[in-house]
Amino acid sequence: MIHARQVREKSIQDDQKIAALNLKLEERKVIEKAKGLLMKHHHLDEQTAFAALRKSAMQSSLSLAQVAKNLINTLESIHL
């Protein structure tokens, strides 16, 4: 009985870790897309584009992923 509960708890923990990793992966994809858009539209190198995203995140007190999402949404609405 105790073993079954431990297995169930471990499974729940594993599921939570997987969900967190999947979220991080999706955030990374969004950041990479935003970085690519900055590189393309503003002729920046990768390092400068990332620094611009990071600076914007720090100044706005938003996460890097949220700044990236906002940038993507803005650019996509402009270039319908």
Tab-separated table of C-alpha atoms in Angstrom:
chain	number	residue	atom	x	y	z
A	1	MET	CA	0.000	0.000	0.000
A	2	ILE	CA	2.760	2.442	0.914
A	3	HIS	CA	4.706	1.430	-2.177
A	4	ALA	CA	1.704	2.077	-4.439
A	5	ARG	CA	1.281	5.551	-2.952
A	6	GLN	CA	4.985	6.306	-3.439
A	7	VAL	CA	4.773	5.172	-7.060
A	8	ARG	CA	1.689	7.354	-7.600
A	9	GLU	CA	3.388	10.375	-5.996
A	10	LYS	CA	6.510	9.807	-8.096
A	11	SER	CA	4.351	9.601	-11.215
A	12	ILE	CA	2.659	12.893	-10.335
A	13	GLN	CA	6.049	14.533	-9.742
A	14	ASP	CA	7.324	13.196	-13.058
A	15	ASP	CA	4.240	14.531	-14.855
A	16	GLN	CA	4.794	17.951	-13.269
A	17	LYS	CA	8.448	17.950	-14.331
A	18	ILE	CA	7.490	16.991	-17.883
A	19	ALA	CA	4.884	19.765	-18.016
A	20	ALA	CA	7.420	22.307	-16.744
A	21	LEU	CA	9.999	21.185	-19.298
A	22	ASN	CA	7.441	21.358	-22.107
A	23	LEU	CA	6.535	24.890	-21.046
A	24	LYS	CA	10.202	25.909	-21.037
A	25	LEU	CA	10.641	24.384	-24.497
A	26	GLU	CA	7.640	26.297	-25.854
A	27	GLU	CA	8.941	29.514	-24.292
A	28	ARG	CA	12.342	28.902	-25.865
A	29	LYS	CA	10.712	28.436	-29.280
A	30	VAL	CA	8.871	31.744	-28.889
A	31	ILE	CA	12.069	33.519	-27.852
A	32	GLU	CA	13.955	32.058	-30.818
A	33	LYS	CA	11.191	33.144	-33.211
A	34	ALA	CA	11.182	36.677	-31.804
A	35	LYS	CA	14.955	36.801	-31.990
A	36	GLY	CA	14.796	35.710	-35.626
A	37	LEU	CA	12.234	38.381	-36.433
A	38	LEU	CA	14.424	41.055	-34.845
A	39	MET	CA	17.399	39.790	-36.811
A	40	LYS	CA	15.433	39.881	-40.057
A	41	HIS	CA	13.553	43.163	-39.657
A	42	HIS	CA	16.267	45.164	-37.903
A	43	HIS	CA	19.334	43.507	-39.427
A	44	LEU	CA	20.728	42.503	-36.042
A	45	ASP	CA	23.061	39.657	-35.228
A	46	GLU	CA	21.813	36.926	-32.899
A	47	GLN	CA	23.578	38.232	-29.808
A	48	THR	CA	22.293	41.786	-30.285
A	49	ALA	CA	18.737	40.584	-30.930
A	50	PHE	CA	18.778	38.523	-27.736
A	51	ALA	CA	20.233	41.441	-25.773
A	52	ALA	CA	17.415	43.670	-27.048
A	53	LEU	CA	14.796	41.153	-25.927
A	54	ARG	CA	16.467	40.755	-22.538
A	55	LYS	CA	16.735	44.528	-22.039
A	56	SER	CA	13.077	44.995	-22.926
A	57	ALA	CA	12.083	42.249	-20.488
A	58	MET	CA	14.079	43.819	-17.674
A	59	GLN	CA	12.745	47.320	-18.351
A	60	SER	CA	9.132	46.158	-18.522
A	61	SER	CA	9.343	43.663	-15.639
A	62	LEU	CA	7.999	40.956	-17.942
A	63	SER	CA	9.443	37.555	-18.629
A	64	LEU	CA	11.601	37.120	-21.682
A	65	ALA	CA	8.967	34.783	-23.119
A	66	GLN	CA	6.194	37.355	-22.629
A	67	VAL	CA	8.230	40.088	-24.317
A	68	ALA	CA	8.914	37.689	-27.183
A	69	LYS	CA	5.190	36.851	-27.504
A	70	ASN	CA	4.298	40.540	-27.499
A	71	LEU	CA	6.874	41.265	-30.187
A	72	ILE	CA	5.664	38.405	-32.380
A	73	ASN	CA	2.028	39.486	-32.006
A	74	THR	CA	2.900	43.083	-32.835
A	75	LEU	CA	4.952	42.218	-35.902
A	76	GLU	CA	2.371	39.730	-37.144
A	77	SER	CA	-0.434	42.284	-36.787
A	78	ILE	CA	1.591	44.831	-38.755
A	79	HIS	CA	2.462	42.362	-41.523
A	80	LEU	CA	-0.938	40.718	-41.966
